[in-house]
PDB file of C-alpha atoms in Angstrom:
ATOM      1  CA  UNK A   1       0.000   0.000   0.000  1.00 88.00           C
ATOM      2  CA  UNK A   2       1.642   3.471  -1.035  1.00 95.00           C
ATOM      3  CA  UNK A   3       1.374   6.081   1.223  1.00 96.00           C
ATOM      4  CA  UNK A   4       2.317  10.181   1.534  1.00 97.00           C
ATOM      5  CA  UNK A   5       3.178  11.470   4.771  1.00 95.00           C
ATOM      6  CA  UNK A   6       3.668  15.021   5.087  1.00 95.00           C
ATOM      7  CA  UNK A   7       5.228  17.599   7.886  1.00 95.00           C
ATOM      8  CA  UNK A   8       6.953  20.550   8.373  1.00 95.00           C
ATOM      9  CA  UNK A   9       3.372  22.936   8.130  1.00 93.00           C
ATOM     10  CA  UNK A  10       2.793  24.741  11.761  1.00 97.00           C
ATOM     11  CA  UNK A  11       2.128  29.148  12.323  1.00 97.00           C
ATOM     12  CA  UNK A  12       4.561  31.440  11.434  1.00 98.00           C
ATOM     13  CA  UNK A  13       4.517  35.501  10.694  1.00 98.00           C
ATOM     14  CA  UNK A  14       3.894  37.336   7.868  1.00 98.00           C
ATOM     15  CA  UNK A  15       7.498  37.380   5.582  1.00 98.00           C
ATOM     16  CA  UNK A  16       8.297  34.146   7.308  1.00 98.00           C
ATOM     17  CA  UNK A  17       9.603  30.888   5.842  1.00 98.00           C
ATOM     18  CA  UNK A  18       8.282  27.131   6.468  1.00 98.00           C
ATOM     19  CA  UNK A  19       9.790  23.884   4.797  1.00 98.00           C
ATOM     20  CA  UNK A  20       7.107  21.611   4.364  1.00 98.00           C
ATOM     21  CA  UNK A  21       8.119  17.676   3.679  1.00 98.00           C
ATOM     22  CA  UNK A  22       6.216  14.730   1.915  1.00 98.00           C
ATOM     23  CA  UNK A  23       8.044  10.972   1.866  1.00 98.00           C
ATOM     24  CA  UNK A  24       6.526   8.056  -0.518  1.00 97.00           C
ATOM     25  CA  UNK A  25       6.222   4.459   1.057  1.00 96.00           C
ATOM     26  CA  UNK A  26       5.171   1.528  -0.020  1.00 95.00           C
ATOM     27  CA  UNK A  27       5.770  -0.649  -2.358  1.00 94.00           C
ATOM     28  CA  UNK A  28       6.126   1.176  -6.334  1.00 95.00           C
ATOM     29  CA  UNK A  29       8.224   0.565  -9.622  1.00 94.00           C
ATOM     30  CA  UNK A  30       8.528   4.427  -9.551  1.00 93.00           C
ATOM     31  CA  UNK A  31       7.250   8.171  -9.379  1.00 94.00           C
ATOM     32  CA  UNK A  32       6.116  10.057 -12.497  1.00 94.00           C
ATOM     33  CA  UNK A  33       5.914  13.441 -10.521  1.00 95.00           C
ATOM     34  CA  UNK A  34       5.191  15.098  -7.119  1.00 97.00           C
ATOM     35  CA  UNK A  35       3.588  18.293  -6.405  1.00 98.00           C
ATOM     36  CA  UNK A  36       2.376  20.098  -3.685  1.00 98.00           C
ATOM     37  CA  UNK A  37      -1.286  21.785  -3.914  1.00 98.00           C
ATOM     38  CA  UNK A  38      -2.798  23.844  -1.419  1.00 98.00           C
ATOM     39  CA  UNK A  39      -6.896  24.403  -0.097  1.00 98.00           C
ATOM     40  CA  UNK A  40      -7.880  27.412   1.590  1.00 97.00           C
ATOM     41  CA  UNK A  41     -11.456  27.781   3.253  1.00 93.00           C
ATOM     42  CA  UNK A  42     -13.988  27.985   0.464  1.00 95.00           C
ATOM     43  CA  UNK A  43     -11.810  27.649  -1.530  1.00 97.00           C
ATOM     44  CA  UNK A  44     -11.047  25.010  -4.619  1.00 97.00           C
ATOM     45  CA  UNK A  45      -7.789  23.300  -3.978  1.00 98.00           C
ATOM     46  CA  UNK A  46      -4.737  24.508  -6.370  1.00 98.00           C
ATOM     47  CA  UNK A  47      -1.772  23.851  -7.358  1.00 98.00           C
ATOM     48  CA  UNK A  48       1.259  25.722  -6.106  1.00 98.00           C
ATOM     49  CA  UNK A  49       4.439  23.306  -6.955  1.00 98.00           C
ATOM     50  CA  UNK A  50       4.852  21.187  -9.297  1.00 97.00           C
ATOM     51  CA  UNK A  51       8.552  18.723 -10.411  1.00 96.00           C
ATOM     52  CA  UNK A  52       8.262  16.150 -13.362  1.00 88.00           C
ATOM     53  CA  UNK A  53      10.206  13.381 -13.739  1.00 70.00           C
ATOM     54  CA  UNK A  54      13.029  15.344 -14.774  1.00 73.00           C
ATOM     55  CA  UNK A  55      14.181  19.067 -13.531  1.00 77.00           C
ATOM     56  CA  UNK A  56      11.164  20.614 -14.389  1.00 92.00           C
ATOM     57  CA  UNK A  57       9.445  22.404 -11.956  1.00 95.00           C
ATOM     58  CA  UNK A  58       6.583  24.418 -12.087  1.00 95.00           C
ATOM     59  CA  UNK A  59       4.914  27.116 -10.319  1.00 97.00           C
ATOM     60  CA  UNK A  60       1.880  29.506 -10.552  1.00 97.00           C
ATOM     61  CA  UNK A  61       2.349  33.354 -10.704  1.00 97.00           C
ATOM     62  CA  UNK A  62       0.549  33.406  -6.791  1.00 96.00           C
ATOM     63  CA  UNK A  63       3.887  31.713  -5.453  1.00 97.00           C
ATOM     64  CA  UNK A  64       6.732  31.921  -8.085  1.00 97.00           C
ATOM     65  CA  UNK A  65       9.656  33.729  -6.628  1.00 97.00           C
ATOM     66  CA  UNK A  66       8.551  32.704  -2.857  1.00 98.00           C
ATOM     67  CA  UNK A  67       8.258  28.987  -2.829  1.00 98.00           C
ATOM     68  CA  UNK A  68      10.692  26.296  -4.377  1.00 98.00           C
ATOM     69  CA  UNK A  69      10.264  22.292  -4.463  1.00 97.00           C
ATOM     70  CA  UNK A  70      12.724  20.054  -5.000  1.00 96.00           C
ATOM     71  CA  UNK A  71      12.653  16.172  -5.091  1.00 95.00           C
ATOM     72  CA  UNK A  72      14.947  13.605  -3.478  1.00 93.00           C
ATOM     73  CA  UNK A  73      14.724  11.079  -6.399  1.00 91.00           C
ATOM     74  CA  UNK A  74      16.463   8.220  -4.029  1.00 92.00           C
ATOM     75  CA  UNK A  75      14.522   8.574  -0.688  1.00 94.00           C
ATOM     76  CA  UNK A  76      11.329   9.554  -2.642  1.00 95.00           C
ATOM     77  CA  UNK A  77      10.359  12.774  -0.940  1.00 96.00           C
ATOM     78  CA  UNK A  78       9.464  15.854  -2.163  1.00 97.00           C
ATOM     79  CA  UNK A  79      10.062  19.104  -0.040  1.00 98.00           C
ATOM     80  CA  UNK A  80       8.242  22.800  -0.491  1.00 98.00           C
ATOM     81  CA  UNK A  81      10.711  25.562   0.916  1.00 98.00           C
ATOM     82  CA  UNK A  82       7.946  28.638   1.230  1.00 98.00           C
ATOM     83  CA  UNK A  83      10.061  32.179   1.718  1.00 98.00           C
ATOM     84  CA  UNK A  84       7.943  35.554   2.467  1.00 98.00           C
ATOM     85  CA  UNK A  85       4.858  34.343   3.685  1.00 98.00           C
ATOM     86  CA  UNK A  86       1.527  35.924   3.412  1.00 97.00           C
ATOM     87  CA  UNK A  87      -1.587  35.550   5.148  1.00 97.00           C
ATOM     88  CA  UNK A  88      -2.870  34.305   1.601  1.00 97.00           C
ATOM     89  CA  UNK A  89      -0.882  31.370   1.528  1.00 98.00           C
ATOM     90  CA  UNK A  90      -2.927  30.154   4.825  1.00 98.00           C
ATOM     91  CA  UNK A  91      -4.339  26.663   3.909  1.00 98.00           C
ATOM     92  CA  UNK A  92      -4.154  23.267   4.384  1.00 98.00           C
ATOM     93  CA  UNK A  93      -0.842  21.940   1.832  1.00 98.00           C
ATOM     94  CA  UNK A  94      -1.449  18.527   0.009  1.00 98.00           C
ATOM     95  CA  UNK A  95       1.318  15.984  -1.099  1.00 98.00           C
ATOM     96  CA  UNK A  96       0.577  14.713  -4.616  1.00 98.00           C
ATOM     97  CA  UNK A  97       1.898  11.899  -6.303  1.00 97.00           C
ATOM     98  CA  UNK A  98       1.537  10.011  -9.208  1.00 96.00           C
ATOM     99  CA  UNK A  99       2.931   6.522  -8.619  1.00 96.00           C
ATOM    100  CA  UNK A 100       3.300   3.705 -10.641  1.00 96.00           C
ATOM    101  CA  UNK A 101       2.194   0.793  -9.113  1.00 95.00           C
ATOM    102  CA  UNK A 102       3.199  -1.725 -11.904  1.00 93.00           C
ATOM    103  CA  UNK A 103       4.263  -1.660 -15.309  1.00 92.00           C
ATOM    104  CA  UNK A 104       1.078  -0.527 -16.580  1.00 95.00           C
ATOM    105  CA  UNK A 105      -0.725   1.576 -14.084  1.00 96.00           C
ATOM    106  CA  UNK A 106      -0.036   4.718 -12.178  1.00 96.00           C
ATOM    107  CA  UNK A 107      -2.124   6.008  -9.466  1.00 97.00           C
ATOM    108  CA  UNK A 108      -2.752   8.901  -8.464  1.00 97.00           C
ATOM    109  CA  UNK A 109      -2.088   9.507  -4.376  1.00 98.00           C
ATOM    110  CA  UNK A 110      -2.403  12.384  -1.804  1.00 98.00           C
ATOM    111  CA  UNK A 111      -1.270  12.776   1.571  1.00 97.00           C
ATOM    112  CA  UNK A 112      -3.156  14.084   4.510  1.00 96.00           C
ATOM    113  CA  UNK A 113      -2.697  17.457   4.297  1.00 97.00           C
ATOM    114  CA  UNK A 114      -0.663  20.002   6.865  1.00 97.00           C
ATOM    115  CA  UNK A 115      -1.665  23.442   7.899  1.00 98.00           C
ATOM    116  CA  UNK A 116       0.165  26.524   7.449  1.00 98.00           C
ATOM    117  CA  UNK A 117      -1.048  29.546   9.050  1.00 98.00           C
ATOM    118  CA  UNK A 118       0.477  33.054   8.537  1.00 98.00           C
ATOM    119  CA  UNK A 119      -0.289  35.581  10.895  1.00 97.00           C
ATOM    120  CA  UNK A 120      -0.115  38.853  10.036  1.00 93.00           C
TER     121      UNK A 120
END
């Protein structure tokens, strides 16, 4: 059974910085990609991270400049480094993978979810 387990979220102050941390476990051949989306209240979930199987990475305009992921290919985790936090990025942050399970299927897995608060 593949799982994502997520830390690192927690309150911090407006212009503040929070690493947030996802590992992969289980039993996989591999992972396509990992991202990291976010949910704040009433709100639809988005994306704010994004790494392909490669070096791509990808972020939306909200976030680029402020938040950088970057993958550990070998211990299959995926971090979020957030820099100059606003009360706009409160939410809870989702892990996403997609995993593939054998050679012909990959699923599509989140983790639990962390909360960030940012006070201002």
């Amino acid at each position: 059974q593949v799982q994502l387990v997520e830390s690192g979220g927690g309150l911090v102050q407006a212009g503040g910085s929070l690493r947030l941390s996802c590992a992969a476990s289980g039993t996989f051949f591999s992972i396509n990609a990992m991202a990291w989306y976010r949910q704040a209240p009433g709100k639809q979930r988005e994306l704010v991270a994004a790494s392909t199987g490669g070096n791509d990475t990808n972020y939306p305009d909200s976030v680029k400049g402020r938040f950088a992921i970057s993958r550990d290919h070998a211990e299959n985790t995926v971090d979020l480094q957030m820099s100059s936090l606003q009360p706009e990025d409160t939410a809870v942050y989702y892990c996403n993978a997609k995993i593939r399970v054998s050679r012909d299927i990959v699923r599509n897995y989140w983790g639990q979810g962390t909360q960030v608060t940012v006070s201002s």
